[in-house]
């Protein structure tokens, strides 16, 4: 096994002062049987821990690092902005610039509000939808993760699923009862709920490409059904594109699937690695937000000049790379084809999913369409494969419920090395 001595000691020290030694649960490497590498630095597609191990990184800070780590233009823009102070709590030109830029990439976002995390974006979008419709209930899909707002921690994915706690303690029964849940990709089940309660439902919120129960794509007709039924009942359709935004395609899942939601949540990439997220959508709905309307939502650091600068620079760099989407998708397919071949050779059943530059694998014989299917995948094989990959310096999300990310900085050599590593890792998985 690689040397993680310093990380092991650092983890023990961290556990004395922080729950699980971390500031976000999955970072603690639950169930993986090794300490999490403590990170010292990262550059491009590579990340280095405090023991001096350098890995090829497919976590990318869980999504934001689409240009690779420490992109020179992004870092230099942040440094320049920092010289003018890190926050004012007053309007700046950059905030209008990012609002216009995002509107040009996501035309369905007519008006936008910047916040500091994806959690805040989804929470606030739901409040806006409730204020706009005057209704209390919301509908989400099992295994989708929309951050850790109370009303969304019901049958949630990501870390909540990894720890076997899709329904969090500490959420009141009163809050949970207004959250309806139905399986992802199940059109008849969704229609049945809408027929029964549609006119009491303020919002339907969905990851149009799900990334928090592993990477699960919408079946043909699913997103169309969401659009039709919500329009029929006057329910606000919210696309949570915090992860799939700029990943499924530069213009999001909404452009790829040609479905226009009423509201969209963005995060991760739009902060370029600093804390920024946003929600926005139709003008009439956003007119409900204070100070224009009566739905209150605010933030001391919202629209922070460093975060907004990092976001603008990241998006502009992306838009300047010719055929970015196509090239990222090709790199991703090449990697997945290699991994699939390595699994076939080792006799390990493997399902590979990809949506642009987000991707995932399931140790499963049958295709994975929803949370139930994802839970049935082979956890022991995942663990064996994950540990062998780590040992060979390939850094992956330590849970089968997470998605992996390709960046612009990944080279052909990175991909070849990651495929070679998988040949050995799949043999380990076969023994598990
Ligand atoms: C990451 C994520 C969130 C939460 O964002 P945070 O910035 O971690 O609060 C919400 N929705 C989706 C789809 C996500 O992937």
Coordinates of C-alpha atoms and ligand atoms in Angstrom, one line a residue:
X1 CA 0.0 0.0 0.0
X2 CA 1.2 3.6 -0.6
X3 CA 2.6 5.5 2.3
X4 CA -0.1 7.5 4.1
X5 CA 1.7 7.8 7.4
X6 CA 1.5 11.6 7.6
X7 CA -2.1 11.6 6.5
X8 CA -2.9 9.0 9.1
X9 CA -1.4 11.1 11.9
X10 CA -3.1 14.3 10.6
X11 CA -6.4 12.5 10.5
X12 CA -6.1 11.3 14.1
X13 CA -5.3 14.9 15.1
X14 CA -8.2 16.3 13.1
X15 CA -10.7 13.9 14.6
X16 CA -10.0 15.4 18.1
X17 CA -11.4 18.7 17.0
X18 CA -13.8 18.0 14.1
X19 CA -16.7 15.5 13.7
X20 CA -15.1 12.7 11.7
X21 CA -12.0 14.9 11.3
X22 CA -13.6 16.7 8.3
X23 CA -15.7 19.6 7.2
X24 CA -17.8 17.5 4.8
X25 CA -18.6 13.8 5.6
X26 CA -17.5 11.9 2.5
X27 CA -14.0 13.3 2.8
X28 CA -13.5 11.0 5.8
X29 CA -13.3 7.9 3.5
X30 CA -16.2 6.1 5.1
X31 CA -16.0 2.3 4.7
X32 CA -12.8 2.4 2.6
X33 CA -10.5 1.2 5.4
X34 CA -7.7 3.7 4.9
X35 CA -7.2 7.3 6.1
X36 CA -8.1 10.1 3.6
X37 CA -5.0 11.6 2.0
X38 CA -4.5 15.1 3.4
X39 CA -3.9 17.4 0.5
X40 CA -0.9 19.8 0.2
X41 CA -1.4 21.1 -3.3
X42 CA -2.8 20.4 -6.8
X43 CA -1.9 21.5 -10.3
X44 CA -3.7 20.7 -13.6
X45 CA -4.9 17.1 -13.4
X46 CA -2.6 16.1 -10.5
X47 CA -3.1 16.3 -6.7
X48 CA -0.4 15.8 -4.1
X49 CA -0.8 14.7 -0.5
X50 CA 1.2 15.6 2.6
X51 CA 3.1 12.3 2.3
X52 CA 4.3 13.4 -1.1
X53 CA 2.2 11.0 -3.2
X54 CA 1.0 12.6 -6.4
X55 CA -2.2 11.2 -8.0
X56 CA -4.2 11.7 -11.1
X57 CA -7.3 13.5 -9.9
X58 CA -10.9 12.5 -11.0
X59 CA -12.6 14.2 -8.1
X60 CA -11.8 17.8 -9.1
X61 CA -13.0 19.2 -5.8
X62 CA -16.3 17.3 -6.5
X63 CA -16.9 19.1 -9.8
X64 CA -15.6 22.7 -9.9
X65 CA -12.2 22.1 -11.4
X66 CA -13.2 21.7 -15.0
X67 CA -10.1 23.6 -16.2
X68 CA -7.8 21.7 -13.9
X69 CA -6.3 22.9 -10.6
X70 CA -4.6 26.2 -10.3
X71 CA -5.3 27.4 -13.8
X72 CA -2.9 30.3 -14.3
X73 CA -5.6 32.7 -15.7
X74 CA -8.0 31.9 -12.8
X75 CA -5.3 32.2 -10.1
X76 CA -4.0 35.5 -11.5
X77 CA -7.6 37.0 -11.7
X78 CA -8.2 36.0 -8.1
X79 CA -4.9 37.5 -6.9
X80 CA -5.6 40.8 -8.7
X81 CA -9.1 41.0 -7.3
X82 CA -7.8 40.2 -3.8
X83 CA -5.5 43.3 -3.9
X84 CA -8.7 45.4 -4.0
X85 CA -10.0 43.7 -0.8
X86 CA -11.8 40.4 -0.3
X87 CA -15.3 41.7 0.4
X88 CA -17.3 44.9 0.5
X89 CA -20.9 43.9 1.0
X90 CA -21.9 46.4 -1.6
X91 CA -22.8 46.2 -5.3
X92 CA -19.9 45.7 -7.8
X93 CA -19.6 45.7 -11.6
X94 CA -18.5 42.1 -11.5
X95 CA -21.8 40.9 -10.2
X96 CA -23.7 42.3 -13.2
X97 CA -21.0 40.9 -15.4
X98 CA -21.5 37.3 -14.1
X99 CA -25.3 37.7 -14.2
X100 CA -25.1 38.7 -17.9
X101 CA -22.6 36.0 -18.6
X102 CA -24.7 33.3 -17.0
X103 CA -27.8 34.6 -18.7
X104 CA -26.0 34.4 -22.1
X105 CA -25.1 30.7 -21.4
X106 CA -28.4 29.8 -19.7
X107 CA -31.1 31.9 -21.4
X108 CA -33.8 30.4 -19.2
X109 CA -32.2 32.3 -16.2
X110 CA -33.7 35.7 -16.9
X111 CA -32.9 36.9 -13.4
X112 CA -30.3 35.5 -11.0
X113 CA -29.3 35.7 -7.3
X114 CA -25.8 34.8 -6.3
X115 CA -25.3 32.7 -3.1
X116 CA -22.4 30.9 -1.5
X117 CA -23.2 27.2 -1.8
X118 CA -25.4 24.8 -3.8
X119 CA -27.3 24.1 -0.6
X120 CA -28.3 27.8 -0.3
X121 CA -29.2 27.9 -4.0
X122 CA -31.7 25.0 -3.8
X123 CA -33.1 26.1 -0.4
X124 CA -33.7 29.6 -1.7
X125 CA -35.2 28.4 -5.0
X126 CA -37.7 26.3 -3.1
X127 CA -38.6 29.2 -0.9
X128 CA -39.1 31.4 -4.0
X129 CA -41.3 28.7 -5.6
X130 CA -43.4 28.4 -2.4
X131 CA -43.8 32.2 -2.3
X132 CA -44.7 32.4 -5.9
X133 CA -47.3 29.6 -5.9
X134 CA -48.5 30.0 -2.3
X135 CA -48.2 26.2 -1.9
X136 CA -46.3 24.2 0.7
X137 CA -45.4 20.8 -0.8
X138 CA -42.4 20.0 -2.9
X139 CA -41.6 16.9 -4.9
X140 CA -38.1 15.4 -5.2
X141 CA -36.7 12.1 -6.5
X142 CA -35.2 9.4 -4.5
X143 CA -31.3 9.4 -4.5
X144 CA -31.1 13.0 -5.8
X145 CA -29.0 15.3 -3.6
X146 CA -29.8 19.0 -3.4
X147 CA -27.5 20.0 -0.6
X148 CA -28.4 19.7 3.1
X149 CA -31.4 22.0 3.5
X150 CA -33.9 20.4 5.9
X151 CA -36.7 19.9 3.4
X152 CA -34.3 18.2 0.9
X153 CA -32.6 15.7 3.3
X154 CA -35.4 13.2 2.7
X155 CA -34.3 10.1 0.7
X156 CA -31.2 12.1 -0.3
X157 CA -28.1 10.8 -2.2
X158 CA -24.4 11.7 -2.0
X159 CA -22.9 11.5 1.5
X160 CA -26.4 10.9 3.0
X161 CA -26.6 7.7 1.0
X162 CA -23.0 6.7 1.6
X163 CA -23.5 6.7 5.3
X164 CA -26.8 4.9 5.0
X165 CA -28.8 7.9 6.3
X166 CA -30.8 9.2 3.3
X167 CA -33.3 10.6 5.9
X168 CA -31.3 12.8 8.3
X169 CA -31.9 13.0 12.0
X170 CA -32.7 16.6 13.1
X171 CA -35.3 17.2 10.4
X172 CA -38.7 17.8 11.9
X173 CA -41.7 15.7 11.0
X174 CA -43.5 18.9 10.0
X175 CA -40.8 19.7 7.5
X176 CA -40.4 16.2 6.1
X177 CA -44.2 15.8 5.6
X178 CA -44.1 18.6 2.9
X179 CA -41.5 16.8 0.9
X180 CA -42.9 14.1 -1.4
X181 CA -40.5 11.6 -2.9
X182 CA -40.8 9.3 -5.9
X183 CA -38.3 7.2 -7.8
X184 CA -36.0 8.8 -10.5
X185 CA -36.8 7.8 -14.1
X186 CA -40.2 6.3 -13.1
X187 CA -42.7 8.3 -15.3
X188 CA -45.9 6.5 -14.3
X189 CA -45.1 6.9 -10.5
X190 CA -44.4 10.6 -11.1
X191 CA -47.6 11.2 -13.1
X192 CA -49.6 9.4 -10.4
X193 CA -48.3 11.8 -7.7
X194 CA -49.0 14.8 -9.9
X195 CA -52.5 13.6 -10.6
X196 CA -53.2 13.2 -6.9
X197 CA -51.5 16.2 -5.5
X198 CA -50.2 18.4 -8.4
X199 CA -52.2 21.4 -7.5
X200 CA -50.7 21.5 -4.0
X201 CA -47.1 21.1 -5.1
X202 CA -45.1 24.3 -5.3
X203 CA -42.1 22.8 -7.0
X204 CA -40.6 19.7 -8.5
X205 CA -36.9 19.7 -8.1
X206 CA -34.6 17.3 -10.0
X207 CA -31.0 16.7 -11.0
X208 CA -31.7 16.5 -14.8
X209 CA -28.7 14.2 -14.9
X210 CA -28.3 12.6 -11.5
X211 CA -24.8 12.6 -10.0
X212 CA -25.4 11.8 -6.4
X213 CA -26.5 8.1 -6.6
X214 CA -23.5 7.5 -8.9
X215 CA -24.0 9.0 -12.4
X216 CA -27.5 8.2 -13.6
X217 CA -28.9 9.5 -16.9
X218 CA -32.6 10.4 -17.5
X219 CA -34.5 7.9 -19.6
X220 CA -36.1 9.2 -22.8
X221 CA -39.3 11.0 -21.9
X222 CA -38.6 11.5 -18.2
X223 CA -37.6 15.2 -18.3
X224 CA -40.3 15.8 -20.9
X225 CA -42.9 14.3 -18.5
X226 CA -41.6 16.6 -15.7
X227 CA -42.0 19.6 -18.0
X228 CA -45.5 18.7 -19.2
X229 CA -47.0 17.7 -15.8
X230 CA -45.6 20.7 -13.9
X231 CA -46.9 23.1 -16.6
X232 CA -50.3 21.4 -16.3
X233 CA -50.6 22.0 -12.6
X234 CA -48.8 25.4 -12.3
X235 CA -45.9 23.8 -10.4
X236 CA -42.5 25.4 -10.7
X237 CA -40.0 23.0 -12.3
X238 CA -36.5 23.5 -10.8
X239 CA -33.5 22.0 -12.5
X240 CA -30.7 21.5 -10.0
X241 CA -27.7 21.8 -12.3
X242 CA -25.2 22.5 -9.5
X243 CA -23.3 19.4 -10.8
X244 CA -24.4 18.8 -14.4
X245 CA -24.4 22.5 -15.4
X246 CA -21.4 23.1 -17.7
X247 CA -20.7 19.3 -17.6
X248 CA -23.5 17.6 -19.5
X249 CA -22.8 20.4 -21.9
X250 CA -21.5 23.9 -21.5
X251 CA -25.1 25.1 -21.7
X252 CA -26.2 22.5 -19.2
X253 CA -28.5 19.5 -19.3
X254 CA -31.4 21.9 -20.2
X255 CA -29.8 22.7 -23.5
X256 CA -28.7 19.2 -24.2
X257 CA -32.2 17.7 -23.6
X258 CA -34.0 20.8 -24.9
X259 CA -36.2 21.2 -21.8
X260 CA -36.6 24.6 -20.3
X261 CA -37.1 24.7 -16.5
X262 CA -38.8 27.6 -14.7
X263 CA -35.8 27.8 -12.3
X264 CA -32.2 26.6 -12.3
X265 CA -29.7 26.2 -9.6
X266 CA -26.0 26.4 -10.4
X267 CA -22.9 26.0 -8.2
X268 CA -19.5 24.2 -8.3
X269 CA -18.1 25.4 -11.7
X270 CA -19.5 28.9 -11.4
X271 CA -17.3 29.6 -8.4
X272 CA -14.1 28.4 -10.1
X273 CA -13.2 26.6 -6.9
X274 CA -14.2 29.4 -4.6
X275 CA -17.6 29.3 -2.7
X276 CA -20.2 30.6 -5.1
X277 CA -23.5 29.3 -6.4
X278 CA -26.7 30.8 -7.8
X279 CA -30.4 30.4 -8.4
X280 CA -32.5 32.1 -11.0
X281 CA -35.1 31.7 -13.7
X282 CA -38.3 33.3 -15.0
X283 CA -38.7 37.0 -14.2
X284 CA -42.1 36.6 -12.6
X285 CA -40.8 34.1 -10.1
X286 CA -37.6 36.1 -9.3
X287 CA -39.8 39.2 -8.8
X288 CA -40.9 37.5 -5.6
X289 CA -37.3 37.8 -4.1
X290 CA -36.6 40.7 -1.7
X291 CA -36.2 43.6 -2.1
X292 CA -38.5 43.4 -5.2
X293 CA -40.8 40.9 -3.5
X294 CA -41.8 39.3 -0.2
X295 CA -39.6 36.2 -0.2
X296 CA -36.6 37.0 2.0
X297 CA -33.2 35.8 1.1
X298 CA -29.8 37.5 1.8
X299 CA -26.1 36.9 2.3
X300 CA -23.2 38.8 3.8
X301 CA -20.7 37.4 1.4
X302 CA -23.1 36.7 -1.6
X303 CA -21.6 37.9 -4.9
X304 CA -18.2 38.0 -3.2
X305 CA -15.7 39.7 -5.5
X306 CA -13.1 36.9 -5.4
X307 CA -15.6 34.1 -6.0
X308 CA -17.4 36.0 -8.8
X309 CA -14.0 36.8 -10.4
X310 CA -13.0 33.1 -10.3
X311 CA -16.3 32.1 -11.8
X312 CA -16.2 34.7 -14.6
X313 CA -12.7 33.7 -15.5
X314 CA -13.5 30.0 -15.4
X315 CA -16.5 30.4 -17.6
X316 CA -14.7 32.7 -20.1
X317 CA -11.8 30.4 -20.4
X318 CA -14.2 27.5 -21.1
X319 CA -16.0 29.5 -23.8
X320 CA -12.7 30.3 -25.4
X321 CA -11.7 26.6 -25.9
X322 CA -12.9 25.5 -29.3
X323 CA -15.0 22.3 -29.1
X324 CA -14.5 22.0 -25.4
X325 CA -17.6 19.9 -24.8
X326 CA -16.7 17.5 -27.6
X327 CA -13.1 17.1 -26.5
X328 CA -14.0 16.6 -22.8
X329 CA -16.6 14.0 -23.8
X330 CA -14.0 12.2 -26.0
X331 CA -11.4 12.0 -23.2
X332 CA -14.1 10.7 -20.8
X333 CA -15.3 8.0 -23.3
X334 CA -11.7 6.9 -23.9
X335 CA -11.2 6.4 -20.2
X336 CA -14.4 4.6 -19.7
X337 CA -13.8 2.3 -22.7
X338 CA -10.5 1.4 -21.2
X339 CA -12.0 0.7 -17.8
X340 CA -14.8 -1.4 -19.3
X341 CA -12.2 -3.5 -21.2
X342 CA -10.2 -4.0 -18.0
X343 CA -13.4 -5.2 -16.3
X344 CA -14.3 -7.5 -19.1
X345 CA -10.9 -9.0 -19.1
X346 CA -11.1 -9.7 -15.4
X347 CA -14.6 -11.1 -15.7
X348 CA -16.1 -8.3 -13.6
X349 CA -19.6 -7.1 -14.6
X350 CA -19.4 -3.3 -15.1
X351 CA -21.9 -0.6 -16.2
X352 CA -20.4 2.7 -17.4
X353 CA -22.3 6.0 -17.5
X354 CA -21.2 9.3 -19.0
X355 CA -22.8 12.7 -19.5
X356 CA -20.3 15.0 -21.1
X357 CA -17.4 15.3 -18.7
X358 CA -19.2 13.7 -15.7
X359 CA -19.1 9.9 -15.4
X360 CA -19.3 6.9 -13.2
X361 CA -19.2 3.1 -13.0
X362 CA -21.3 0.6 -11.3
X363 CA -20.2 -2.9 -10.3
X364 CA -23.5 -4.3 -11.6
X365 CA -24.8 -6.7 -14.2
X366 CA -27.9 -4.8 -15.0
X367 CA -28.2 -1.1 -15.9
X368 CA -28.7 1.4 -13.2
X369 CA -31.7 3.7 -13.6
X370 CA -32.5 4.8 -10.1
X371 CA -31.4 4.8 -6.4
X372 CA -32.6 1.2 -5.8
X373 CA -30.5 -0.1 -8.6
X374 CA -27.5 1.9 -7.4
X375 CA -27.8 0.4 -3.9
X376 CA -27.8 -3.1 -5.4
X377 CA -24.4 -2.7 -7.0
X378 CA -21.5 -4.6 -5.5
X379 CA -19.9 -2.6 -2.7
X380 CA -17.1 -5.0 -2.0
X381 CA -15.9 -4.9 -5.6
X382 CA -16.1 -1.1 -5.6
X383 CA -13.9 -0.9 -2.4
X384 CA -11.3 -3.4 -3.8
X385 CA -11.1 -1.5 -7.1
X386 CA -11.0 1.9 -5.3
X387 CA -8.1 0.9 -3.0
X388 CA -6.1 -0.6 -5.8
X389 CA -6.5 2.6 -7.9
X390 CA -5.5 4.8 -4.9
X391 CA -2.4 2.5 -4.5
X392 CA -1.6 3.2 -8.1
X393 CA -1.9 6.9 -7.7
X394 CA -5.4 7.4 -9.2
X395 CA -7.5 9.6 -6.9
X396 CA -11.3 8.8 -7.1
X397 CA -14.3 9.6 -5.0
X398 CA -14.4 7.1 -2.1
X399 CA -18.0 6.1 -2.5
X400 CA -20.0 4.4 -5.2
X401 CA -22.7 7.0 -4.8
X402 CA -20.5 9.8 -6.2
X403 CA -19.6 10.9 -9.7
X404 CA -16.2 11.4 -11.3
X405 CA -15.1 14.4 -13.4
X406 CA -12.8 14.9 -16.4
X407 CA -10.9 18.2 -16.7
X408 CA -9.4 20.0 -19.6
X409 CA -6.0 19.5 -18.0
X410 CA -6.2 15.6 -18.2
X411 CA -3.7 14.4 -20.8
X412 CA -3.7 11.3 -23.0
X413 CA -1.0 10.0 -20.8
X414 CA -3.1 10.5 -17.6
X415 CA -5.8 8.5 -19.3
X416 CA -3.5 5.7 -20.4
X417 CA -2.0 5.4 -16.9
X418 CA -5.5 5.3 -15.4
X419 CA -6.5 2.5 -17.7
X420 CA -3.4 0.5 -17.0
X421 CA -4.1 0.9 -13.3
X422 CA -7.6 -0.3 -13.8
X423 CA -6.3 -3.6 -15.3
X424 CA -4.7 -4.5 -12.0
X425 CA -7.6 -3.0 -9.9
X426 CA -10.2 -5.0 -11.7
X427 CA -8.3 -8.2 -10.9
X428 CA -8.5 -7.2 -7.3
X429 CA -12.2 -6.5 -7.7
X430 CA -12.7 -9.9 -9.2
X431 CA -11.3 -11.5 -6.0
X432 CA -13.5 -9.4 -3.7
Ligands
LIG1 C1 -23.0 19.5 -4.7 C2 -24.5 19.6 -5.0 C3 -25.3 20.4 -4.2 C4 -24.8 21.1 -3.0 O1 -23.9 22.1 -3.2 P1 -23.0 22.6 -2.0 O2 -22.2 23.7 -2.6 O3 -22.2 21.4 -1.6 O4 -23.9 23.0 -0.9 C5 -26.6 20.6 -4.6 N1 -27.1 19.9 -5.7 C6 -26.3 19.1 -6.4 C7 -26.9 18.5 -7.6 C8 -25.0 18.9 -6.1 O5 -24.2 18.1 -6.8

